[in-house]
Tab-separated table of C-alpha atoms and ligand atoms in Angstrom:
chain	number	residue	atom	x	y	z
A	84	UNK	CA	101.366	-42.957	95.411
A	85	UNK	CA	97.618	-41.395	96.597
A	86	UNK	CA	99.175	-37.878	96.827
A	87	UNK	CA	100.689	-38.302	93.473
A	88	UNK	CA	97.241	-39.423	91.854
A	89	UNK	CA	95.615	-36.685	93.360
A	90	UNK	CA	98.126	-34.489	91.653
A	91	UNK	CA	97.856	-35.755	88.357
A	92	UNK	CA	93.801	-35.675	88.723
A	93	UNK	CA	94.412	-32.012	89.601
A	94	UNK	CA	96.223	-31.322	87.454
A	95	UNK	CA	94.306	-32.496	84.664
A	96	UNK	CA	91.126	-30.983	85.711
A	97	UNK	CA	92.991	-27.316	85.938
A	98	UNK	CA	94.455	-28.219	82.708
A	99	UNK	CA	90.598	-29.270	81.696
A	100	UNK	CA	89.271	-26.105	83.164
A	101	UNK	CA	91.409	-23.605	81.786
A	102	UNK	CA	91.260	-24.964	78.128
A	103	UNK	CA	87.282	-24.727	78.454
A	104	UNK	CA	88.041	-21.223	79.537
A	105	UNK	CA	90.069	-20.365	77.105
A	106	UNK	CA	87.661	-20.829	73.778
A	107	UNK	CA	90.174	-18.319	71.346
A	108	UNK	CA	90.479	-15.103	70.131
A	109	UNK	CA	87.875	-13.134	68.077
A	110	UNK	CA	88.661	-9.978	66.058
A	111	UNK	CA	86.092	-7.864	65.544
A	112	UNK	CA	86.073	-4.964	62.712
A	113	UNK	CA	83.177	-2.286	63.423
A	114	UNK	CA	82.346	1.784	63.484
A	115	UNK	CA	81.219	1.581	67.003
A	116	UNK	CA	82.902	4.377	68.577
A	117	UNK	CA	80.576	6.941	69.940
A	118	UNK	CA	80.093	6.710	73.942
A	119	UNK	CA	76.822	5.162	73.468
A	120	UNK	CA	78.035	2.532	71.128
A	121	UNK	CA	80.918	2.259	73.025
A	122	UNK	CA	78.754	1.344	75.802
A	123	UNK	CA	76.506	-1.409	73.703
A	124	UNK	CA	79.705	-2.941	72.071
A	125	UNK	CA	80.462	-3.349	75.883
A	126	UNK	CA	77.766	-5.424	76.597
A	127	UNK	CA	79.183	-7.875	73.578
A	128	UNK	CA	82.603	-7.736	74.785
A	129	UNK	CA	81.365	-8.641	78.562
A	130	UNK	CA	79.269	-11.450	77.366
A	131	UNK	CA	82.162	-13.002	74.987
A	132	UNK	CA	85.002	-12.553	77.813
A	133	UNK	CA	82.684	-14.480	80.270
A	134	UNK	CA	82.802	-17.268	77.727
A	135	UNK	CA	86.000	-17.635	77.231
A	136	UNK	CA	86.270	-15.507	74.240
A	137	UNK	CA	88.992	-12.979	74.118
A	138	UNK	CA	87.992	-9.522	72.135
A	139	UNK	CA	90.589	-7.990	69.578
A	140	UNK	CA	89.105	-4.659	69.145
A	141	UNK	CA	89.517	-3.173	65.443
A	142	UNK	CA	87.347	0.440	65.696
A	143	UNK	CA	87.033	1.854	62.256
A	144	UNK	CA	85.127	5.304	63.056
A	145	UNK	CA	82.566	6.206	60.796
A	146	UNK	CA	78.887	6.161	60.606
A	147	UNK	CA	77.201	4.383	57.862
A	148	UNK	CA	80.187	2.191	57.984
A	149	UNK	CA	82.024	3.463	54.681
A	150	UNK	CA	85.695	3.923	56.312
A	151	UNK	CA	85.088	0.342	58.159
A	152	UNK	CA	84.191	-1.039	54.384
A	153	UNK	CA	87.189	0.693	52.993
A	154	UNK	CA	89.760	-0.701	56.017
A	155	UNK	CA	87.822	-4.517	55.603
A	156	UNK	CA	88.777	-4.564	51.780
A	157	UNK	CA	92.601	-3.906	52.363
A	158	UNK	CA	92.821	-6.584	55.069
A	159	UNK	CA	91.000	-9.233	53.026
A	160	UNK	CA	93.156	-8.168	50.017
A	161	UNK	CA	95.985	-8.764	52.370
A	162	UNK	CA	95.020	-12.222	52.803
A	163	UNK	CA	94.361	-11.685	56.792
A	164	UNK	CA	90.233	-11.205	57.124
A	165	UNK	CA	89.288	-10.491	60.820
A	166	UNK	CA	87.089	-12.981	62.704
A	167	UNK	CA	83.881	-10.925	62.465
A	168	UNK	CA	82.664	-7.896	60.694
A	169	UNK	CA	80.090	-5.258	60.886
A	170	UNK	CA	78.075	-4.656	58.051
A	171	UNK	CA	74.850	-3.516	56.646
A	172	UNK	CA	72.621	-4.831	53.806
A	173	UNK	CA	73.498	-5.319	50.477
A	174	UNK	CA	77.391	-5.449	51.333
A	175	UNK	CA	76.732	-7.971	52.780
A	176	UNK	CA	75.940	-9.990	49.702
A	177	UNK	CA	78.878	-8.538	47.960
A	178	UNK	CA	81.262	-9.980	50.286
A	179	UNK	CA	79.408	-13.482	50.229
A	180	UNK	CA	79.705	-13.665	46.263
A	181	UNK	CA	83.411	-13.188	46.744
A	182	UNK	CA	83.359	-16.464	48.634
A	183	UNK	CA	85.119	-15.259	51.751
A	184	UNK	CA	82.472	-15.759	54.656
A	185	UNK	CA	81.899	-18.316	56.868
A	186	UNK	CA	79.282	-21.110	56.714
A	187	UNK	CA	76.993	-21.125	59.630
A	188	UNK	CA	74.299	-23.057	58.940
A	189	UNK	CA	75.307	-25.604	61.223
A	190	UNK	CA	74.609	-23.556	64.376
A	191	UNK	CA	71.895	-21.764	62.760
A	192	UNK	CA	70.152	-24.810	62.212
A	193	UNK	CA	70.943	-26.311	65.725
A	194	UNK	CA	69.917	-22.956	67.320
A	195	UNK	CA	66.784	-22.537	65.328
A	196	UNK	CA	67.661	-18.810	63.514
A	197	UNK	CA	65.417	-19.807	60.713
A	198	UNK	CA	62.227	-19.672	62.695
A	199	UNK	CA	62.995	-16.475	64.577
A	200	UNK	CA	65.003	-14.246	61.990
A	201	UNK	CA	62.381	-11.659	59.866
A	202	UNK	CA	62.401	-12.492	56.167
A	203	UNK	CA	63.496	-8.812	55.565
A	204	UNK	CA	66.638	-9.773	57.688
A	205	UNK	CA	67.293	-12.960	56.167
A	206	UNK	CA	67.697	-11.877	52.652
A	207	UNK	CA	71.052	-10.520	53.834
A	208	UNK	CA	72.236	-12.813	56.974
A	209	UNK	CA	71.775	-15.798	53.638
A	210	UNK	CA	73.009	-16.396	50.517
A	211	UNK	CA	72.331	-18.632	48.707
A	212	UNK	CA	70.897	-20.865	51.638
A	213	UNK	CA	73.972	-20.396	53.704
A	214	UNK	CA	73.779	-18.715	56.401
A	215	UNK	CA	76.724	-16.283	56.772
A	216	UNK	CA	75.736	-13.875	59.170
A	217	UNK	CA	74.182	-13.152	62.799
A	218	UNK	CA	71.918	-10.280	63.044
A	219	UNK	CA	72.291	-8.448	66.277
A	220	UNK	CA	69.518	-5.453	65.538
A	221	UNK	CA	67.089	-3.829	63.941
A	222	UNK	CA	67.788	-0.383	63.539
A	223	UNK	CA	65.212	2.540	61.633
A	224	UNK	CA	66.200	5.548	60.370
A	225	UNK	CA	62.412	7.695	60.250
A	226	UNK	CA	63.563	9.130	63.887
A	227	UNK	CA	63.192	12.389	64.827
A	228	UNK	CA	64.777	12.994	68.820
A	229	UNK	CA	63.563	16.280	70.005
A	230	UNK	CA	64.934	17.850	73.599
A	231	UNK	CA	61.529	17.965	75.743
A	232	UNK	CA	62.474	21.284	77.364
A	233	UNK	CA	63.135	23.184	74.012
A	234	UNK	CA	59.531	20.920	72.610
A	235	UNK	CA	57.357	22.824	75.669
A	236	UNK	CA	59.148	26.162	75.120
A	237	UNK	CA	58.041	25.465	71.686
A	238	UNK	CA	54.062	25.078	72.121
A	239	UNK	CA	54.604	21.400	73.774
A	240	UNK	CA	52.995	19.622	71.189
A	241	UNK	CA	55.333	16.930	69.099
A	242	UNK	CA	54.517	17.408	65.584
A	243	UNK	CA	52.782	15.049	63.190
A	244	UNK	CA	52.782	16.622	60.208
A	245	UNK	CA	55.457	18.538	57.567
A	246	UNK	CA	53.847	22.017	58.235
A	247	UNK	CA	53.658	21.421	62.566
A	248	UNK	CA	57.117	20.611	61.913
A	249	UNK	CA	58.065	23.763	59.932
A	250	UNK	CA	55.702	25.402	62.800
A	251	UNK	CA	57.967	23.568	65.647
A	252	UNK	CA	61.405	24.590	63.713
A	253	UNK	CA	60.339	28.298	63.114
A	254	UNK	CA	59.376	28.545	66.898
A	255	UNK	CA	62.775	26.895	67.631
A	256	UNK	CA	64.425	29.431	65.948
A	257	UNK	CA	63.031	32.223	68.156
A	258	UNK	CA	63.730	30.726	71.116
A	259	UNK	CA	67.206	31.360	70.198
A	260	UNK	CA	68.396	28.088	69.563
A	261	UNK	CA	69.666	25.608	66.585
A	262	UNK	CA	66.776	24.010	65.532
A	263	UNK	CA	68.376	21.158	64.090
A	264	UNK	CA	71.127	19.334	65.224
A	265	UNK	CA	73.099	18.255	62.485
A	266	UNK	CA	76.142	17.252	60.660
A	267	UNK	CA	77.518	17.666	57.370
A	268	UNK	CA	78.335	14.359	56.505
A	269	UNK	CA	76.827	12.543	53.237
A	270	UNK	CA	75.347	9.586	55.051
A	271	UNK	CA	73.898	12.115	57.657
A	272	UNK	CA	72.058	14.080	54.801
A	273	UNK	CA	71.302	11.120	53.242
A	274	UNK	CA	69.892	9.473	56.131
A	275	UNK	CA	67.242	12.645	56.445
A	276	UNK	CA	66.603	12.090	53.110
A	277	UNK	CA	65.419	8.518	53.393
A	278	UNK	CA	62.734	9.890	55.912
A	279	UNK	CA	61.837	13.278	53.531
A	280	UNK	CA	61.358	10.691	50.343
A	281	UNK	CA	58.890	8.544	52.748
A	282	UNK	CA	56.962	11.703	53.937
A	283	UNK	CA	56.133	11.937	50.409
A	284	UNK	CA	54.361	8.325	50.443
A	285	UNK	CA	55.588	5.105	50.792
A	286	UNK	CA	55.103	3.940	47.277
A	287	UNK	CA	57.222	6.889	46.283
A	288	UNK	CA	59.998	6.092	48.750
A	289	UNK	CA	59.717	2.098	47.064
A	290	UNK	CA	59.352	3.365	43.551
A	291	UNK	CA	62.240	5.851	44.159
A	292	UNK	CA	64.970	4.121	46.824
A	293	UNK	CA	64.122	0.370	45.899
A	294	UNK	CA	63.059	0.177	42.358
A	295	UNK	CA	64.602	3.097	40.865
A	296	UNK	CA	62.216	3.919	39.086
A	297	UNK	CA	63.748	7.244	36.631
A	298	UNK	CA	60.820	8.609	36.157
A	299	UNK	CA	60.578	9.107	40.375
A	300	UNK	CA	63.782	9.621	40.806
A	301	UNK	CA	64.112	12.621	38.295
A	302	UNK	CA	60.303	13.732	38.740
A	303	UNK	CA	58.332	16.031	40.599
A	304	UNK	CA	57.830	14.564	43.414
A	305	UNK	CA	61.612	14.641	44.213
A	306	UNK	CA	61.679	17.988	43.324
A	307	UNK	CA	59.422	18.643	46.709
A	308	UNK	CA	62.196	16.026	48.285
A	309	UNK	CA	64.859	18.495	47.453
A	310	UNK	CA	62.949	21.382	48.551
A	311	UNK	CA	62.035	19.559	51.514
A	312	UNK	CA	65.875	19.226	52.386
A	313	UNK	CA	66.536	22.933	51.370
A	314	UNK	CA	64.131	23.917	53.686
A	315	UNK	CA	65.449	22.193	56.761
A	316	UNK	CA	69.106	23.189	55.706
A	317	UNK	CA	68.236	26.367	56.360
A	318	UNK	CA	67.239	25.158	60.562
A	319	UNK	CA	71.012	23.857	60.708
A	320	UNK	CA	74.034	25.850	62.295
A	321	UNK	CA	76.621	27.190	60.667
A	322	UNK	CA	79.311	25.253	62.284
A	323	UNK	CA	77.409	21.740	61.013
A	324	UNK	CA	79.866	20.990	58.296
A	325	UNK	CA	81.993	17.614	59.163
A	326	UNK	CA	80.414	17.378	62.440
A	327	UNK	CA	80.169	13.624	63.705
A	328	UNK	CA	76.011	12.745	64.288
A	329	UNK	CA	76.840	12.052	68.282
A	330	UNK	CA	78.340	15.308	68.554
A	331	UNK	CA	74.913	16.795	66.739
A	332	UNK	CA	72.898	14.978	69.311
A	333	UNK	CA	74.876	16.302	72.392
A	334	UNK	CA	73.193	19.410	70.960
A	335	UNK	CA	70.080	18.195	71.442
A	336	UNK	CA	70.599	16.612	74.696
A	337	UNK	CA	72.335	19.926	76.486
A	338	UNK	CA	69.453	21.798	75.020
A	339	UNK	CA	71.908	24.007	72.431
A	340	UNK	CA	69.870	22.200	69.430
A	341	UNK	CA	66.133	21.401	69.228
A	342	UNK	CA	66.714	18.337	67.812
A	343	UNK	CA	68.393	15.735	65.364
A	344	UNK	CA	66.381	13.370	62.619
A	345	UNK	CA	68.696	10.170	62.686
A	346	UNK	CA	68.357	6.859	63.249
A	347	UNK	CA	67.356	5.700	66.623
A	348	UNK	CA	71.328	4.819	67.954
A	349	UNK	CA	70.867	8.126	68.556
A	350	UNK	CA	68.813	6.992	71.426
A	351	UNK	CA	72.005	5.265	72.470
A	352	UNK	CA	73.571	8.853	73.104
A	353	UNK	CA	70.621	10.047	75.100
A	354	UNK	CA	70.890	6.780	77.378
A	355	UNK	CA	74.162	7.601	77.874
A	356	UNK	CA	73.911	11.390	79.148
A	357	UNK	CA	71.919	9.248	81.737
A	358	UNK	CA	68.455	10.923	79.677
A	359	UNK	CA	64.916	9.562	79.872
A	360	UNK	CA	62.467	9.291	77.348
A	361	UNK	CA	59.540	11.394	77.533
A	362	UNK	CA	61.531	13.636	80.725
A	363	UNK	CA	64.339	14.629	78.889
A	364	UNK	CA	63.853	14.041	75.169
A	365	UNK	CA	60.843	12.999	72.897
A	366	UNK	CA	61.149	10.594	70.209
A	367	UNK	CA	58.388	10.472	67.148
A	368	UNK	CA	58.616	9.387	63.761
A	369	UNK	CA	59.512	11.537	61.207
A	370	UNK	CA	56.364	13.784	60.662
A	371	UNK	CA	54.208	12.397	57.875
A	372	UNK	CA	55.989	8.884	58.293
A	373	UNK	CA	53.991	7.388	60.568
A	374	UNK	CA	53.282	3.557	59.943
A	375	UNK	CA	56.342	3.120	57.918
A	376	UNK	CA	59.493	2.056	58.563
A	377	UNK	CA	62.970	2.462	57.188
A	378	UNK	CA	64.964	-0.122	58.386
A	379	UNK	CA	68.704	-1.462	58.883
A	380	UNK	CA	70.065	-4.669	61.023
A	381	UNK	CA	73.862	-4.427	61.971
A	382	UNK	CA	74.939	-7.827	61.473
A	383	UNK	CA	78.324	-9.586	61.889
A	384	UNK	CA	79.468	-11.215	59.000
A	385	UNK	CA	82.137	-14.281	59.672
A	386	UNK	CA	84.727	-14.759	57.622
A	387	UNK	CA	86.539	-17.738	56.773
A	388	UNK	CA	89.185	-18.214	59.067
A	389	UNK	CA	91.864	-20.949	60.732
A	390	UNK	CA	90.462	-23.546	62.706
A	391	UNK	CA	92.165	-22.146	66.038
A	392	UNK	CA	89.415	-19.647	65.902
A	393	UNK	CA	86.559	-21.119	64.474
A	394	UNK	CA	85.524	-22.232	68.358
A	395	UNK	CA	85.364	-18.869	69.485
A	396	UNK	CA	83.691	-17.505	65.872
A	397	UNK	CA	80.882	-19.763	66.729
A	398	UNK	CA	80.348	-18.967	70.414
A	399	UNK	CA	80.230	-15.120	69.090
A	400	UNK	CA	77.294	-15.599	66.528
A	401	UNK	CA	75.676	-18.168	68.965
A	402	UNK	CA	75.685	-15.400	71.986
A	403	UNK	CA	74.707	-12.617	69.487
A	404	UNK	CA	71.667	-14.747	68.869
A	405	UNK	CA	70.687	-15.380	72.500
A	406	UNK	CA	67.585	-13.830	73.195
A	407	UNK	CA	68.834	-12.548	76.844
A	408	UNK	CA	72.053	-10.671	74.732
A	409	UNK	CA	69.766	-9.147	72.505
A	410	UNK	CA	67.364	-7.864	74.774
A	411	UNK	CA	70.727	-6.837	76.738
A	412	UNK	CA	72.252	-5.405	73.836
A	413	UNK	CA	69.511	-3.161	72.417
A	414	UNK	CA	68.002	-1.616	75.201
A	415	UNK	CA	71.780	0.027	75.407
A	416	UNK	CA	72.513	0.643	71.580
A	417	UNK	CA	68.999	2.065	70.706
A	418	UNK	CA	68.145	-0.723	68.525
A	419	UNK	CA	65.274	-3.491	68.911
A	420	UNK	CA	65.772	-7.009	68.605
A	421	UNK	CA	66.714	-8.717	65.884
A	422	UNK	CA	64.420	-11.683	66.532
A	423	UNK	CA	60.748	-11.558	66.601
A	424	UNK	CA	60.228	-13.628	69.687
A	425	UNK	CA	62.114	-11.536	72.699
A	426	UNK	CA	59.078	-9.556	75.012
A	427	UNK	CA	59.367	-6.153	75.245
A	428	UNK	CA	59.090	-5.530	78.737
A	429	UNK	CA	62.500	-4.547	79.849
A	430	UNK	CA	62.535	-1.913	76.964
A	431	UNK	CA	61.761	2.011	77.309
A	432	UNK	CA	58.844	3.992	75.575
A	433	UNK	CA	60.945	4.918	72.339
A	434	UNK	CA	62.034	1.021	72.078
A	435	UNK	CA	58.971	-0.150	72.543
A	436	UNK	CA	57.434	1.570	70.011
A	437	UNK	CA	60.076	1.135	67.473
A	438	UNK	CA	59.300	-3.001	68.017
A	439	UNK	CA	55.836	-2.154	67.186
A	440	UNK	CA	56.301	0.428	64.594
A	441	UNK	CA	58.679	-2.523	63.205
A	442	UNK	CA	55.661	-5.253	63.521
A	443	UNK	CA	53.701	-2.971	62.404
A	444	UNK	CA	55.275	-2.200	59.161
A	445	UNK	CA	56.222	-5.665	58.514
A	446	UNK	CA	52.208	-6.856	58.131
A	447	UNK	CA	50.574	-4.036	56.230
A	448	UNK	CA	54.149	-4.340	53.596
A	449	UNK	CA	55.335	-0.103	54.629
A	450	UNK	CA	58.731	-1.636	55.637
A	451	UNK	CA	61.428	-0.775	53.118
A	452	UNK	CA	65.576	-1.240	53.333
A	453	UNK	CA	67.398	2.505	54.288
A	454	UNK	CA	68.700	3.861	51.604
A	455	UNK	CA	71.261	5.791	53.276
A	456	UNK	CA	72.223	2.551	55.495
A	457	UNK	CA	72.789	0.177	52.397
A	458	UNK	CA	69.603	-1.765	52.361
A	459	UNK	CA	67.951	-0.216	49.439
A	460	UNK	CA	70.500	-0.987	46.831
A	461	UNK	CA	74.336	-1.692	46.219
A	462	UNK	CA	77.102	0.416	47.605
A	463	UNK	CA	78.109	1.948	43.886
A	464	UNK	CA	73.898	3.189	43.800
A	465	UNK	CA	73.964	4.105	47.062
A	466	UNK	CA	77.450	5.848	47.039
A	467	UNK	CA	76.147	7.610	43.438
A	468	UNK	CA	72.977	9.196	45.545
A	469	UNK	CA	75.442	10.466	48.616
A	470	UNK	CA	77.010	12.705	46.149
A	471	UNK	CA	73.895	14.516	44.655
A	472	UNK	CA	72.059	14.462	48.279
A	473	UNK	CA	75.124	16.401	49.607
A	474	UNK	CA	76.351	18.884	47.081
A	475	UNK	CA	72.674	19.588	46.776
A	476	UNK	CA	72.599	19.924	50.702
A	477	UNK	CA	75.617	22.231	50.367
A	478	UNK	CA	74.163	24.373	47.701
A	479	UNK	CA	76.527	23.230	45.007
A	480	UNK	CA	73.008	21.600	43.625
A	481	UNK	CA	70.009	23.740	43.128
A	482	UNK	CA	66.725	22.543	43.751
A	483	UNK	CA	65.624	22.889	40.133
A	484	UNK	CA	68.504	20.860	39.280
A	485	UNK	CA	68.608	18.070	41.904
A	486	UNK	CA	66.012	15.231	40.296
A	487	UNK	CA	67.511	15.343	37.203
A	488	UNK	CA	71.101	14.901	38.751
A	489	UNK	CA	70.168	12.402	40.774
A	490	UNK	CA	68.343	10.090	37.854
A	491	UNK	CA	71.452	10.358	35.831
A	492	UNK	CA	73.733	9.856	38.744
A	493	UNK	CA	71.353	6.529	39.505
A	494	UNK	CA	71.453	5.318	35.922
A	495	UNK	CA	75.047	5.459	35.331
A	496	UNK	CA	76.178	3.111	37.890
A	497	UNK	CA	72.606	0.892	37.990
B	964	LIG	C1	74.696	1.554	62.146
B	964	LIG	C2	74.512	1.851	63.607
B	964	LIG	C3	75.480	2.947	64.022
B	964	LIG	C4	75.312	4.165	63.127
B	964	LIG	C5	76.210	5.324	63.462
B	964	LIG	C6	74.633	2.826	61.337
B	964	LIG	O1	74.934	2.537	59.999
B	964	LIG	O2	73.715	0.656	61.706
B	964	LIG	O3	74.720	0.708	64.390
B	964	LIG	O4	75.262	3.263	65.364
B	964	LIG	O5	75.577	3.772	61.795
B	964	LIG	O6	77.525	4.943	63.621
């Protein structure tokens, strides 16, 4: 009779265990794919499976996230959303007006997101005072990463302004390398541009990016944008066309390329090739962009789902919001936190200076939504500026031309 108790009391607490184990299945839609995203996403996945929480990978390659946007419309069309998405900025709010997301203001409220989340995060993790999404970064795109051997063969000094950068380039160039690392993709253009618009002044990047305003867009101010970007198309090598932006910085970090302007997961890459900041490579801001920031947060939408995973869909956004993950999490991916109140100490030099370029920016009002990263505008303005950016990039634009093609392209879809 005792042993048989004993069983049954066994039994039930294995049965007890195991179910606590076993909180459900997420599936997660993102463009993580390079080897240092690969090696952030990691950090997620390790953090989820100790929970209980099994990962169904769905890896849509593509940075900027367009091909992940493209394979997330044909699976909610289908009826069959995954558990968690990806997603920058304003399509963010797109998806929330179609009334597919999740509510999570429950845990948000238990958890206290409201108090720690930036305002300039929250206007996309809410709608509507739901919130429907768990930041897990801040990312900036006014990066330039610069390989610190080919910076000293250069003259040493990192440059500040647009001339010491022409100066750095030209020198570059001699040396008998690629100046800039690069590829010929429209969100990798675009995402230099959003750094050349705010070298030209921060009320011109707002006026132009944010407000689009037609009288910056098609003026003469952009016309020294598009020269700008003519100018450092000419530092690029010829084989740049298509290239992925990971394979642009392993230029940089084998010392083949000077360096790459991109946002800092770039950083990610450097990490990686097992680099260090300030030994191997050099991150400033963007020459001329100093005190402003261009920001994006990769956040992960929820979408509606079954109640057999709703469990595990609120563990995920609950451990993305732990301040331990995210201080985990971004010291890998390149990223700062997406809370304001994780310490800094266990990041490098280049991280912590993007959380105080980030501070920073958010008191004196110089931190404005990336363009090229979907925080400026809609996809269908954002989409209408790719094509101008790159077919001027590509020559198929001149530089006379470019303002006025990018005002009309801006005020037929606005
Ligand atoms: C995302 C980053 C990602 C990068 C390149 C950006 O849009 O915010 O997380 O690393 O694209 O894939």
């Amino acid at each position: 009779m005792r042993k048989l108790l004993i069983g049954t009391m066994l039994a039930s607490s294995v049965g007890a265990a195991a179910y606590a184990q076993d909180v459900g299945r997420v599936e997660v839609l993102h463009w993580w794919t390079s080897g240092g995203e690969a090696a952030a996403l990691d950090v997620l996945k390790k953090d989820l499976e100790s929970k209980g929480v099994t990962w169904a990978d769905m890896p849509v390659a593509g940075g900027g996230g367009e091909q992940a946007m493209t394979a997330l419309r044909a699976r909610v069309t289908a009826g069959n959303a995954p558990t968690a998405v990806q997603m920058l900025g304003f399509d963010i709010l797109d998806w929330a007006q179609q009334g597919v997301v999740a509510d999570l203001n429950q845990i948000a409220s238990e958890e206290g997101w409201e108090e720690v989340v930036p305002d300039a995060l929250k206007q996309f993790s809410k709608y509507e005072d739901t919130w429907i999404a768990a930041p897990v970064n801040v990312h900036s795109t006014n990066w330039v990463w610069i390989n610190k051997e080919a910076l000293d063969a250069a003259g040493g000094k990192a440059p500040e302004t647009w001339d010491e950068l022409i100066t750095v380039l030209d020198k570059m160039q001699e040396n008998g390398i690629t100046p800039l690392g690069h590829g010929g993709q429209a969100w990798q253009d675009a995402t230099i541009f959003d750094a050349v618009v705010l070298s030209l002044g921060t009320d011109f990047y707002k006026a132009s990016m944010i407000d689009l305003d037609p009288e910056a867009l098609g003026g003469e101010k952009m016309g020294e944008a598009f020269a700008r970007m003519e100018k450092l198309r000419s530092y690029v090598d010829d084989n740049f066309s298509g290239r992925d932006w990971n394979l642009a910085s392993s230029m940089v970090i084998e010392g083949e390329a000077g360096m790459q302007m991109m946002g800092d997961w770039a950083k990610g890459e450097f990490l990686n090739a097992d680099q260090t900041p300030g030994e191997d490579f050099v991150c400033i801001r963007f020459p001329g962009t100093q005190g402003a920031v261009t920001f994006n947060s990769d956040q992960f939408v929820m979408f509606q789902v079954g109640d057999e995973q709703r469990e595990a869909q609120l563990m995920m956004a609950s451990a993305i919001m732990d301040p331990g993950f995210q201080i985990a999490f971004n010291t890998v991916k390149g990223s700062v936190p997406a809370r304001t109140d994780v310490p800094n100490e266990e990041f490098d030099d280049c991280g912590k200076k993007g959380m105080a370029d980030l501070a920073e920016a958010n008191t004196n009002g110089t931190l404005y939504g990336s363009m090229a990263h979907g925080h400026a505008n809609p996809a269908a303005v954002k989409n209408a500026m790719y094509d101008v950016i790159t077919q001027h990039f590509n020559g198929e634009i001149s530089t006379d031309d470019a303002p006025a093609e990018l005002a009309a392209a801006v005020e037929a879809v606005k």
